[in-house]
Amino acid sequence: MSRPNDFAVSEAPAVQTQLDRLAALSVPQGRIGLDVIKELCAHLGHPERALPPVFHVAGTNGKGSTCAFLRAALEAAGKTVHVFTSPHLVRFNERIRVAGTLISDELLAELLAEVFDVAETHGVGASFFEISTAAAFLAFSRIPADACIFEVGLGGRLDATNVIPNPLVCGIAALGIDHEQFLLSPSEGTPDDPFARIAFEKAGIAKAGAALVTLSYGPGMNETVEAQAERAGTYIVRAGSDWSTAPEPDGFSYQDHKGLLHLPRPRLSGPHQTINAGLAVAMLRHQDAIAIPDAALAAAMDWARWPARLQRLEAGPLTALLPEGTPCWLDGGHNPDAGNALAQHFREPRPYVHLVIGMLANKDPHALIRPLAAQLASVTVVPVPGHEWHGADDFDYALAPEATSAAGVRAALGGLDVKEGEVVLIGGSLYLAGTVLAANHQLPD
């Protein structure tokens, strides 16, 4: 049976039963808000009010990596951590990490069934993400841990995770234009400028008493974030003024009111990961409930893992289709900021890149190609299984004159003429990335 990667397929029959129920839910077009998740949580006994201390992270790019650094630092300090992220890449279980490990099939099936039954009994028309979030609330409220990390799913202000009443600290990663159909439609009380509107939505996670730790986004966006913080009754901790990072030969320095740290280079690839790591460090150092020694912050740079974000694929069935020793990278980025980060990563030294790209039809097809144009050796367009996607004809000939099509990633890799010193990049969609990891036998754990 073919399903979009949003829902996945499980080998556990009890989980598959609940995934089938999730798959039957429609996306709530035109219905964005917190009323439904609030009603659902009320019928469940308000588990969102009984969580361990929460780190809440929003952003357009980098929020998942920031969560990975937070988790790594907390665990390096000997803490147990619950984590809720989205989307999953291969298995739905990836969304809910309970006290350090992916949720078991047995517990996942039990919790999803409980949430569904309550929703149906009380006539609550919850969405896929609202059901998933409520299941995480139940798990995290019932199983002891020292901390929780919640990644915002979409936006922030009206995201289902934003019913958490009293997070320990909130953070906002890099901001840019994405999910235009949801976040850029003008509505009462939102800014007219699209970039300010993005900042308005993301900064909507601000809560009284919790530091709002941010990057610096430029005057208009910074002012919007400040206004949201003031409205919530909290304060901004901004990169460049309240904390900063700087490159060093073997890593980077971090500076804030508590002093100077010298940290190793993150294992996660790409210069942008230093920014995400700095944001995580700033969030940890601007709260006092959980003590994190400097040694744990340093260890986190090597411990943090975040699949399909500039991930070099290991030897497997897919990479075996390439000439021996060919670097093959996987990245799920799909917007211009992600494209810029990829171009920066491959700039020095400057290899030619064979791009295998699968882009959803609702994304800008040139988001990756435009920044990478000068470095492209070839472009091969592939489908995104289970989704509408851009074909080769949707790409500007001037940017990708040699763009061809292939039936899938396996066919694309097998047809490449890769020369010594060149690299392969598979990108454009996290949904595509999930199928690549599964096909190469690299399941996220």
PDB file of C-alpha atoms in Angstrom, residues 162-275:
ATOM      1  CA  ASN A 162       2.321  26.387  21.727  1.00  0.00           C
ATOM      2  CA  VAL A 163      -0.252  25.338  24.325  1.00  0.00           C
ATOM      3  CA  ILE A 164       2.666  24.544  26.653  1.00  0.00           C
ATOM      4  CA  PRO A 165       1.995  27.184  29.324  1.00  0.00           C
ATOM      5  CA  ASN A 166       5.345  27.703  31.028  1.00  0.00           C
ATOM      6  CA  PRO A 167       8.439  26.646  29.082  1.00  0.00           C
ATOM      7  CA  LEU A 168      11.783  26.977  30.778  1.00  0.00           C
ATOM      8  CA  VAL A 169      13.314  28.838  27.834  1.00  0.00           C
ATOM      9  CA  CYS A 170      12.328  29.503  24.213  1.00  0.00           C
ATOM     10  CA  GLY A 171      14.573  29.796  21.184  1.00  0.00           C
ATOM     11  CA  ILE A 172      14.235  30.937  17.574  1.00  0.00           C
ATOM     12  CA  ALA A 173      16.650  29.663  14.927  1.00  0.00           C
ATOM     13  CA  ALA A 174      17.194  31.142  11.449  1.00  0.00           C
ATOM     14  CA  LEU A 175      14.194  32.834   9.840  1.00  0.00           C
ATOM     15  CA  GLY A 176      13.216  32.918   6.176  1.00  0.00           C
ATOM     16  CA  ILE A 177      10.298  32.466   3.819  1.00  0.00           C
ATOM     17  CA  ASP A 178       8.686  29.018   3.903  1.00  0.00           C
ATOM     18  CA  HIS A 179       5.191  27.493   4.212  1.00  0.00           C
ATOM     19  CA  GLU A 180       3.849  30.567   2.423  1.00  0.00           C
ATOM     20  CA  GLN A 181       0.336  29.151   2.111  1.00  0.00           C
ATOM     21  CA  PHE A 182       0.000  29.008   5.896  1.00  0.00           C
ATOM     22  CA  LEU A 183       2.214  31.765   7.305  1.00  0.00           C
ATOM     23  CA  LEU A 184       2.090  34.562   4.726  1.00  0.00           C
ATOM     24  CA  SER A 185      -1.656  34.969   4.251  1.00  0.00           C
ATOM     25  CA  PRO A 186      -2.535  38.386   5.721  1.00  0.00           C
ATOM     26  CA  SER A 187      -4.779  38.261   8.750  1.00  0.00           C
ATOM     27  CA  GLU A 188      -5.971  40.725  11.341  1.00  0.00           C
ATOM     28  CA  GLY A 189      -3.235  41.839  13.698  1.00  0.00           C
ATOM     29  CA  THR A 190      -0.301  40.509  11.641  1.00  0.00           C
ATOM     30  CA  PRO A 191       2.355  42.709   9.945  1.00  0.00           C
ATOM     31  CA  ASP A 192       2.056  43.545   6.243  1.00  0.00           C
ATOM     32  CA  ASP A 193       5.704  42.838   5.397  1.00  0.00           C
ATOM     33  CA  PRO A 194       6.171  39.093   4.706  1.00  0.00           C
ATOM     34  CA  PHE A 195       9.471  38.831   6.586  1.00  0.00           C
ATOM     35  CA  ALA A 196       8.014  40.644   9.590  1.00  0.00           C
ATOM     36  CA  ARG A 197       5.005  38.327   9.408  1.00  0.00           C
ATOM     37  CA  ILE A 198       7.273  35.271   9.578  1.00  0.00           C
ATOM     38  CA  ALA A 199       9.032  36.778  12.611  1.00  0.00           C
ATOM     39  CA  PHE A 200       5.653  37.552  14.181  1.00  0.00           C
ATOM     40  CA  GLU A 201       4.508  33.946  13.869  1.00  0.00           C
ATOM     41  CA  LYS A 202       7.755  32.369  15.078  1.00  0.00           C
ATOM     42  CA  ALA A 203       8.100  34.739  18.046  1.00  0.00           C
ATOM     43  CA  GLY A 204       4.564  33.864  19.077  1.00  0.00           C
ATOM     44  CA  ILE A 205       6.048  31.102  21.242  1.00  0.00           C
ATOM     45  CA  ALA A 206       7.319  33.752  23.696  1.00  0.00           C
ATOM     46  CA  LYS A 207       6.036  33.235  27.242  1.00  0.00           C
ATOM     47  CA  ALA A 208       6.249  35.327  30.392  1.00  0.00           C
ATOM     48  CA  GLY A 209       9.180  34.418  32.590  1.00  0.00           C
ATOM     49  CA  ALA A 210      11.027  32.420  29.903  1.00  0.00           C
ATOM     50  CA  ALA A 211      13.974  33.988  28.100  1.00  0.00           C
ATOM     51  CA  LEU A 212      13.440  34.248  24.322  1.00  0.00           C
ATOM     52  CA  VAL A 213      16.847  33.417  22.849  1.00  0.00           C
ATOM     53  CA  THR A 214      17.271  34.454  19.214  1.00  0.00           C
ATOM     54  CA  LEU A 215      19.656  35.094  16.382  1.00  0.00           C
ATOM     55  CA  SER A 216      19.825  38.578  14.847  1.00  0.00           C
ATOM     56  CA  TYR A 217      17.543  38.904  11.825  1.00  0.00           C
ATOM     57  CA  GLY A 218      17.804  42.489  10.637  1.00  0.00           C
ATOM     58  CA  PRO A 219      16.006  45.613  11.876  1.00  0.00           C
ATOM     59  CA  GLY A 220      12.418  44.909  10.751  1.00  0.00           C
ATOM     60  CA  MET A 221      12.345  41.322  11.947  1.00  0.00           C
ATOM     61  CA  ASN A 222      14.191  42.115  15.178  1.00  0.00           C
ATOM     62  CA  GLU A 223      11.653  44.799  16.020  1.00  0.00           C
ATOM     63  CA  THR A 224       8.788  42.384  15.390  1.00  0.00           C
ATOM     64  CA  VAL A 225      10.366  39.752  17.655  1.00  0.00           C
ATOM     65  CA  GLU A 226      10.895  42.411  20.343  1.00  0.00           C
ATOM     66  CA  ALA A 227       7.237  43.435  20.127  1.00  0.00           C
ATOM     67  CA  GLN A 228       6.118  39.826  20.539  1.00  0.00           C
ATOM     68  CA  ALA A 229       8.393  39.387  23.557  1.00  0.00           C
ATOM     69  CA  GLU A 230       7.076  42.565  25.130  1.00  0.00           C
ATOM     70  CA  ARG A 231       3.504  41.460  24.496  1.00  0.00           C
ATOM     71  CA  ALA A 232       4.248  38.150  26.252  1.00  0.00           C
ATOM     72  CA  GLY A 233       5.958  39.848  29.174  1.00  0.00           C
ATOM     73  CA  THR A 234       9.436  38.458  28.641  1.00  0.00           C
ATOM     74  CA  TYR A 235      12.843  39.558  27.379  1.00  0.00           C
ATOM     75  CA  ILE A 236      15.087  38.926  24.376  1.00  0.00           C
ATOM     76  CA  VAL A 237      18.519  37.305  24.525  1.00  0.00           C
ATOM     77  CA  ARG A 238      19.880  38.157  21.062  1.00  0.00           C
ATOM     78  CA  ALA A 239      22.961  37.019  19.198  1.00  0.00           C
ATOM     79  CA  GLY A 240      25.406  39.850  18.645  1.00  0.00           C
ATOM     80  CA  SER A 241      24.376  41.799  21.728  1.00  0.00           C
ATOM     81  CA  ASP A 242      23.714  39.262  24.510  1.00  0.00           C
ATOM     82  CA  TRP A 243      25.722  36.328  23.179  1.00  0.00           C
ATOM     83  CA  SER A 244      28.075  35.717  20.290  1.00  0.00           C
ATOM     84  CA  THR A 245      30.131  33.091  18.498  1.00  0.00           C
ATOM     85  CA  ALA A 246      33.366  33.422  16.518  1.00  0.00           C
ATOM     86  CA  PRO A 247      35.351  30.880  14.471  1.00  0.00           C
ATOM     87  CA  GLU A 248      38.564  29.402  15.838  1.00  0.00           C
ATOM     88  CA  PRO A 249      41.090  27.063  14.170  1.00  0.00           C
ATOM     89  CA  ASP A 250      39.686  23.924  15.810  1.00  0.00           C
ATOM     90  CA  GLY A 251      36.165  25.051  16.596  1.00  0.00           C
ATOM     91  CA  PHE A 252      34.514  28.232  17.781  1.00  0.00           C
ATOM     92  CA  SER A 253      34.263  30.520  20.779  1.00  0.00           C
ATOM     93  CA  TYR A 254      31.052  31.363  22.609  1.00  0.00           C
ATOM     94  CA  GLN A 255      30.705  34.500  24.748  1.00  0.00           C
ATOM     95  CA  ASP A 256      27.923  35.749  27.018  1.00  0.00           C
ATOM     96  CA  HIS A 257      27.396  37.253  30.483  1.00  0.00           C
ATOM     97  CA  LYS A 258      28.699  34.075  32.111  1.00  0.00           C
ATOM     98  CA  GLY A 259      32.023  34.225  30.321  1.00  0.00           C
ATOM     99  CA  LEU A 260      33.970  32.813  27.368  1.00  0.00           C
ATOM    100  CA  LEU A 261      33.905  29.192  26.158  1.00  0.00           C
ATOM    101  CA  HIS A 262      36.131  27.508  23.584  1.00  0.00           C
ATOM    102  CA  LEU A 263      34.125  24.730  21.933  1.00  0.00           C
ATOM    103  CA  PRO A 264      35.130  22.110  19.368  1.00  0.00           C
ATOM    104  CA  ARG A 265      33.824  22.176  15.811  1.00  0.00           C
ATOM    105  CA  PRO A 266      30.386  20.494  15.604  1.00  0.00           C
ATOM    106  CA  ARG A 267      30.301  17.046  14.031  1.00  0.00           C
ATOM    107  CA  LEU A 268      27.192  18.133  12.105  1.00  0.00           C
ATOM    108  CA  SER A 269      28.418  19.379   8.728  1.00  0.00           C
ATOM    109  CA  GLY A 270      28.223  22.944   7.464  1.00  0.00           C
ATOM    110  CA  PRO A 271      29.320  26.302   8.876  1.00  0.00           C
ATOM    111  CA  HIS A 272      25.704  27.128   9.749  1.00  0.00           C
ATOM    112  CA  GLN A 273      25.801  24.410  12.420  1.00  0.00           C
ATOM    113  CA  THR A 274      28.049  26.608  14.552  1.00  0.00           C
ATOM    114  CA  ILE A 275      25.164  29.104  14.661  1.00  0.00           C
TER     115      ILE A 275
END
